């Protein structure tokens, strides 16, 4: 694979070519010395890569000197263990747009680099690294090279920027253009709530047009290619992690609207594509505080037990009119009194003998949210 070169270096090369030319067009004072010593990481350092977005490895080296006394630009080059850096497998820009003698490279980037070197998922492999110094053109290789032993993540080196679910088992069928987009939790991690049908199959795809990359579930792993057959009809939450090559799932059996003080639970009906609702429901039988306390939330029963859905933002107050107030997030602590309940709006003189339309939406076309309308 051709080395991936930094864009700013190209721009610098044009700027420097003009500013460093004499009247006769001769380029002057663009020379730099080779980096003599690499500081970090130690030669032969072994690193077990972690899927966390914040996990990184620090690289540092002795500064180079420029003929004109100005700023030197640096790149960290990686190659296979038997490579000579004539065609590096990857080049990373040093920190501060290349202007400092150190670089911070994430574990996810290192995982991709190891994959380019032919190291398989969850396998151990050795790379070489060094540093190139320049004024934007004519990079000079460091006098030293070092090795780095990496244990790759169990997941994928290349992860899709977006993910969809499709197949006869899904609510939308197997037409690719109808595939349902999944919620992106963070880079490489996606989830969805959807009804799946027994005996039919589904798969994940990287796009809903063209010829996307396909993924399926094999045992406890997420794998490329294939499809997955549903063992039981139900509403499921699937969470897939490309960084670790893993997934979790649970069958959602019930979603309930929960009135805090009375602890009254009203079951919502599944509408499709991650939405539960109930229409024109009249609350009856509440008195005193049971009737007048405006706080409520939602509870979900599943094959993993019971969880609560409460306000995603930190609040314990009445609605301010902002849409974000109604956004929902899942919590594992199930208690009568908790933070981040939501409040009925507009506030009324009690729940009883009024009809309500309630919608609880985990549809991935937007934010996880809900609405409560007094009829």
Coordinates of C-alpha atoms in Angstrom, one line a residue:
X1 CA 0.0 0.0 0.0
X2 CA 1.3 3.5 -0.8
X3 CA 2.1 5.6 2.2
X4 CA -0.6 8.0 3.2
X5 CA 1.1 11.4 3.0
X6 CA 0.0 14.5 5.0
X7 CA -1.9 17.1 3.0
X8 CA -0.3 20.1 4.7
X9 CA 3.2 19.0 3.6
X10 CA 2.1 19.4 0.0
X11 CA 0.9 22.9 0.7
X12 CA 4.1 23.7 2.6
X13 CA 6.2 22.5 -0.3
X14 CA 4.6 25.0 -2.7
X15 CA 4.9 27.8 -0.2
X16 CA 8.6 27.0 0.7
X17 CA 9.5 26.5 -2.9
X18 CA 8.5 30.1 -3.6
X19 CA 9.8 31.8 -0.4
X20 CA 13.1 30.0 -0.5
X21 CA 14.0 30.6 -4.1
X22 CA 16.7 33.0 -5.2
X23 CA 16.1 35.3 -8.2
X24 CA 17.5 32.7 -10.5
X25 CA 15.1 30.0 -9.2
X26 CA 17.6 28.1 -7.1
X27 CA 16.0 26.6 -3.9
X28 CA 18.1 27.5 -0.8
X29 CA 18.1 26.6 2.9
X30 CA 15.7 23.7 2.9
X31 CA 18.1 21.2 4.3
X32 CA 17.5 19.5 7.7
X33 CA 19.6 17.1 9.8
X34 CA 18.5 13.6 10.3
X35 CA 16.9 12.8 13.7
X36 CA 19.7 11.0 15.6
X37 CA 17.8 9.3 18.5
X38 CA 14.4 8.0 19.0
X39 CA 13.2 8.4 22.6
X40 CA 9.8 6.7 23.0
X41 CA 8.4 4.1 22.9
X42 CA 11.3 1.8 23.8
X43 CA 12.7 -0.5 21.2
X44 CA 10.8 -3.8 21.1
X45 CA 7.9 -2.4 23.3
X46 CA 4.9 -4.7 23.4
X47 CA 1.5 -3.1 23.4
X48 CA -1.9 -4.9 23.8
X49 CA -4.2 -2.6 21.9
X50 CA -7.4 -1.4 23.7
X51 CA -10.7 -0.5 22.0
X52 CA -11.2 2.7 24.1
X53 CA -11.3 5.9 22.0
X54 CA -8.9 7.6 24.4
X55 CA -6.3 4.8 24.4
X56 CA -3.1 6.0 22.7
X57 CA 0.7 5.5 22.4
X58 CA 3.2 8.4 22.7
X59 CA 6.1 8.7 20.3
X60 CA 9.0 11.1 20.9
X61 CA 12.4 11.7 19.3
X62 CA 15.4 14.1 19.4
X63 CA 14.7 17.3 17.4
X64 CA 16.2 17.9 14.0
X65 CA 18.0 21.1 13.0
X66 CA 17.0 23.2 9.9
X67 CA 19.6 25.1 7.8
X68 CA 17.5 28.2 8.0
X69 CA 16.9 27.9 11.8
X70 CA 13.2 27.6 11.2
X71 CA 10.6 24.9 12.1
X72 CA 11.2 21.3 11.1
X73 CA 8.2 19.1 10.1
X74 CA 8.1 15.5 11.3
X75 CA 6.3 12.3 10.2
X76 CA 6.3 8.9 11.9
X77 CA 6.7 6.1 9.4
X78 CA 5.7 2.5 9.9
X79 CA 6.8 -0.5 7.9
X80 CA 6.7 -4.3 8.1
X81 CA 9.3 -6.0 10.2
X82 CA 11.4 -6.7 7.1
X83 CA 10.8 -3.4 5.4
X84 CA 13.3 -0.7 4.6
X85 CA 11.0 2.4 4.6
X86 CA 11.4 2.9 0.9
X87 CA 7.6 2.4 0.7
X88 CA 6.2 2.7 4.2
X89 CA 2.8 1.0 4.9
X90 CA 1.7 4.1 6.8
X91 CA 2.9 7.7 7.6
X92 CA 1.4 9.6 10.5
X93 CA 1.8 13.4 11.1
X94 CA 3.5 14.5 14.3
X95 CA 1.5 16.5 16.8
X96 CA 0.8 20.2 16.2
X97 CA 0.4 19.6 12.4
X98 CA 3.8 18.0 12.3
X99 CA 5.7 20.9 14.0
X100 CA 6.7 19.1 17.2
X101 CA 9.1 16.3 17.9
X102 CA 6.5 14.0 19.3
X103 CA 3.3 12.2 18.1
X104 CA 0.2 10.8 19.8
X105 CA -1.2 7.9 17.9
X106 CA -4.4 6.2 19.0
X107 CA -4.7 2.5 19.6
X108 CA -7.4 2.4 16.9
X109 CA -4.9 3.9 14.4
X110 CA -2.3 1.4 15.5
X111 CA -4.8 -1.4 15.0
X112 CA -5.3 -0.2 11.4
X113 CA -1.5 0.0 10.8
X114 CA -1.0 -3.5 12.2
X115 CA -3.7 -4.8 9.8
X116 CA -1.9 -3.1 6.9
X117 CA 1.2 -5.0 7.9
X118 CA -0.7 -8.3 7.6
X119 CA -1.4 -8.9 11.4
X120 CA -4.7 -10.7 11.8
X121 CA -7.5 -9.8 14.2
X122 CA -6.5 -10.6 17.8
X123 CA -3.0 -11.7 16.6
X124 CA 0.4 -10.5 17.6
X125 CA 2.8 -8.9 15.1
X126 CA 5.9 -6.8 14.9
X127 CA 6.3 -3.5 13.0
X128 CA 9.2 -1.1 12.5
X129 CA 9.0 2.6 13.0
X130 CA 11.2 5.6 12.4
X131 CA 10.9 9.4 11.8
X132 CA 11.3 11.6 8.8
X133 CA 12.2 15.2 9.1
X134 CA 11.8 17.9 6.4
X135 CA 10.9 21.5 5.6
X136 CA 8.0 20.1 3.6
X137 CA 10.1 18.6 0.8
X138 CA 13.0 16.1 0.6
X139 CA 12.3 14.3 3.9
X140 CA 15.3 12.9 5.7
X141 CA 15.1 9.5 7.5
X142 CA 16.2 9.2 11.1
X143 CA 19.5 7.5 11.9
X144 CA 17.6 5.0 14.1
X145 CA 14.8 2.5 13.6
X146 CA 12.8 0.7 16.3
X147 CA 10.4 -2.2 16.5
X148 CA 7.0 -2.3 18.1
X149 CA 5.0 -5.5 18.9
X150 CA 1.3 -5.0 18.8
X151 CA -1.6 -7.3 19.9
X152 CA -4.4 -6.4 17.6
X153 CA -7.9 -5.8 18.7
X154 CA -10.3 -8.7 18.1
X155 CA -12.4 -6.4 15.9
X156 CA -12.1 -4.9 12.5
X157 CA -9.3 -2.7 11.3
X158 CA -11.7 -0.8 9.0
X159 CA -15.1 0.0 10.5
X160 CA -18.1 1.4 8.7
X161 CA -19.0 5.0 9.3
X162 CA -22.7 4.0 9.3
X163 CA -24.5 0.7 9.6
X164 CA -27.9 -0.7 8.5
X165 CA -29.9 -3.8 9.2
X166 CA -31.7 -5.6 6.4
X167 CA -33.2 -9.0 5.5
X168 CA -36.4 -11.0 5.4
X169 CA -36.5 -11.2 9.2
X170 CA -36.7 -7.5 9.6
X171 CA -39.8 -5.3 9.6
X172 CA -38.9 -3.8 6.2
X173 CA -37.8 -6.9 4.3
X174 CA -34.7 -7.6 2.2
X175 CA -34.7 -4.7 -0.2
X176 CA -31.4 -3.0 0.3
X177 CA -32.8 0.5 -0.3
X178 CA -35.3 -0.1 2.6
X179 CA -32.6 -1.1 5.1
X180 CA -33.0 0.5 8.5
X181 CA -30.2 2.8 9.7
X182 CA -28.8 1.9 13.1
X183 CA -28.0 4.4 15.9
X184 CA -24.3 5.3 16.0
X185 CA -23.3 5.2 19.7
X186 CA -19.6 6.1 19.0
X187 CA -17.0 5.2 16.3
X188 CA -17.5 1.6 15.4
X189 CA -20.4 0.9 17.8
X190 CA -24.0 0.8 16.7
X191 CA -27.4 -0.3 18.1
X192 CA -31.0 -0.8 17.1
X193 CA -34.4 -1.9 18.5
X194 CA -36.4 -3.8 15.9
X195 CA -38.8 -6.7 15.6
X196 CA -37.4 -9.9 13.9
X197 CA -39.3 -12.9 12.6
X198 CA -38.5 -16.5 13.5
X199 CA -36.9 -18.7 10.8
X200 CA -35.9 -15.8 8.7
X201 CA -32.5 -14.1 8.3
X202 CA -31.0 -10.7 8.7
X203 CA -27.6 -9.1 8.2
X204 CA -25.8 -5.8 8.8
X205 CA -24.6 -3.7 5.8
X206 CA -22.4 -0.7 5.5
X207 CA -24.7 1.2 3.1
X208 CA -28.2 0.9 1.7
X209 CA -27.1 1.4 -1.9
X210 CA -24.6 -0.2 -4.3
X211 CA -22.6 -3.2 -3.1
X212 CA -22.0 -2.6 0.6
X213 CA -19.9 -4.7 2.9
X214 CA -22.0 -7.3 4.8
X215 CA -21.7 -8.5 8.3
X216 CA -23.4 -11.2 10.4
X217 CA -23.2 -13.0 13.8
X218 CA -21.2 -16.2 14.3
X219 CA -21.3 -17.6 17.8
X220 CA -20.3 -14.7 20.0
X221 CA -18.5 -12.8 17.3
X222 CA -19.4 -10.2 14.6
X223 CA -17.9 -11.4 11.3
X224 CA -17.8 -10.2 7.7
X225 CA -20.2 -11.8 5.3
X226 CA -23.0 -14.3 5.8
X227 CA -26.4 -13.8 7.5
X228 CA -28.1 -14.6 10.8
X229 CA -31.2 -16.7 11.3
X230 CA -33.7 -15.6 14.0
X231 CA -34.6 -18.4 16.5
X232 CA -37.7 -16.7 18.0
X233 CA -40.0 -13.9 16.8
X234 CA -39.6 -10.9 19.1
X235 CA -38.6 -7.3 19.5
X236 CA -34.8 -7.2 20.0
X237 CA -32.1 -4.8 20.9
X238 CA -28.9 -5.5 19.0
X239 CA -25.6 -3.7 19.9
X240 CA -22.6 -4.4 17.7
X241 CA -19.0 -3.3 18.3
X242 CA -16.6 -3.4 15.4
X243 CA -13.7 -2.4 17.6
X244 CA -14.0 -5.6 19.6
X245 CA -15.7 -7.7 16.9
X246 CA -18.5 -8.5 19.4
X247 CA -22.2 -8.0 19.9
X248 CA -24.9 -8.2 22.6
X249 CA -28.6 -8.7 22.2
X250 CA -31.7 -8.9 24.3
X251 CA -35.4 -9.5 23.7
X252 CA -37.6 -6.7 24.8
X253 CA -40.8 -8.1 26.2
X254 CA -42.6 -5.0 27.6
X255 CA -42.4 -1.2 27.8
X256 CA -44.3 0.6 30.5
X257 CA -45.2 4.2 31.3
X258 CA -44.5 4.6 35.0
X259 CA -46.1 7.3 37.2
X260 CA -43.7 8.0 40.0
X261 CA -45.6 8.5 43.1
X262 CA -48.3 5.9 42.7
X263 CA -46.0 3.5 40.9
X264 CA -48.8 2.9 38.4
X265 CA -47.5 1.1 35.3
X266 CA -49.4 1.4 31.9
X267 CA -48.1 -1.0 29.2
X268 CA -47.5 0.5 25.8
X269 CA -48.1 -1.3 22.6
X270 CA -45.3 -1.9 20.0
X271 CA -46.0 0.1 16.8
X272 CA -42.9 -0.9 14.8
X273 CA -39.4 0.3 14.1
X274 CA -38.5 0.9 17.7
X275 CA -41.7 2.8 18.7
X276 CA -44.1 2.0 21.5
X277 CA -47.4 3.9 22.1
X278 CA -50.8 4.0 23.6
X279 CA -53.7 6.3 22.5
X280 CA -56.6 7.8 24.4
X281 CA -55.7 6.1 27.6
X282 CA -57.7 7.3 30.7
X283 CA -55.9 7.2 34.0
X284 CA -58.3 6.2 36.9
X285 CA -58.2 5.3 40.5
X286 CA -55.6 7.7 41.8
X287 CA -56.0 10.0 44.8
X288 CA -54.0 12.5 46.9
X289 CA -50.3 12.5 46.1
X290 CA -50.7 9.5 43.8
X291 CA -52.8 11.6 41.6
X292 CA -51.1 15.0 41.8
X293 CA -47.3 14.2 41.5
X294 CA -46.5 15.1 37.9
X295 CA -43.3 13.0 37.6
X296 CA -43.0 10.0 35.3
X297 CA -40.6 7.8 33.4
X298 CA -40.5 4.5 31.5
X299 CA -39.6 1.0 32.3
X300 CA -38.5 -1.8 30.0
X301 CA -38.6 -5.5 30.7
X302 CA -36.3 -7.8 28.7
X303 CA -34.4 -11.1 28.7
X304 CA -31.7 -9.2 30.6
X305 CA -34.0 -8.0 33.3
X306 CA -35.7 -4.6 33.9
X307 CA -34.2 -1.2 33.1
X308 CA -35.5 2.4 33.3
X309 CA -35.6 5.1 30.6
X310 CA -35.2 8.6 32.0
X311 CA -34.2 12.1 30.8
X312 CA -30.9 12.1 28.9
X313 CA -30.0 15.5 30.2
X314 CA -29.3 16.2 33.9
X315 CA -32.5 17.6 35.3
X316 CA -35.1 17.4 38.1
X317 CA -37.4 20.2 37.1
X318 CA -40.4 20.9 35.0
X319 CA -40.2 21.2 31.2
X320 CA -38.6 24.4 29.7
X321 CA -40.1 23.9 26.3
X322 CA -36.8 22.5 24.8
X323 CA -37.1 19.4 22.6
X324 CA -34.0 18.0 24.4
X325 CA -36.0 17.8 27.6
X326 CA -37.8 14.8 26.3
X327 CA -34.7 12.8 25.1
X328 CA -34.4 9.4 26.8
X329 CA -31.5 7.3 28.0
X330 CA -31.4 3.8 29.5
X331 CA -30.4 3.3 33.1
X332 CA -29.9 0.0 34.9
X333 CA -30.9 1.2 38.4
X334 CA -34.7 0.6 38.8
X335 CA -36.1 2.6 41.7
X336 CA -39.2 4.5 42.6
X337 CA -37.3 7.7 43.3
X338 CA -34.5 8.6 40.9
X339 CA -33.0 11.7 39.3
X340 CA -33.9 12.7 35.8
X341 CA -37.6 11.8 35.8
X342 CA -39.7 14.0 33.5
X343 CA -42.7 16.1 34.4
X344 CA -46.1 16.3 32.8
X345 CA -46.6 19.4 30.8
X346 CA -48.7 21.4 31.1
X347 CA -49.0 20.7 34.8
X348 CA -52.6 19.8 35.7
X349 CA -54.7 19.2 38.8
X350 CA -54.0 15.5 38.7
X351 CA -53.7 12.4 36.5
X352 CA -57.0 10.8 37.0
X353 CA -60.0 11.0 34.7
X354 CA -57.9 12.5 31.8
X355 CA -57.1 10.8 28.6
X356 CA -53.5 10.7 27.3
X357 CA -51.6 9.8 24.1
X358 CA -48.1 8.5 25.0
X359 CA -45.4 7.7 22.5
X360 CA -42.0 6.2 23.5
X361 CA -39.6 6.2 20.5
X362 CA -36.3 4.4 20.1
X363 CA -36.5 4.9 16.4
X364 CA -33.0 5.4 15.0
X365 CA -34.1 8.0 12.5
X366 CA -33.8 10.5 15.3
X367 CA -33.0 10.9 19.0
X368 CA -34.4 8.5 21.5
X369 CA -37.4 10.5 22.8
X370 CA -41.0 10.5 23.9
X371 CA -44.2 12.5 23.9
X372 CA -47.1 12.8 26.3
X373 CA -50.3 14.6 25.1
X374 CA -53.2 15.4 27.3
X375 CA -56.4 14.9 25.3

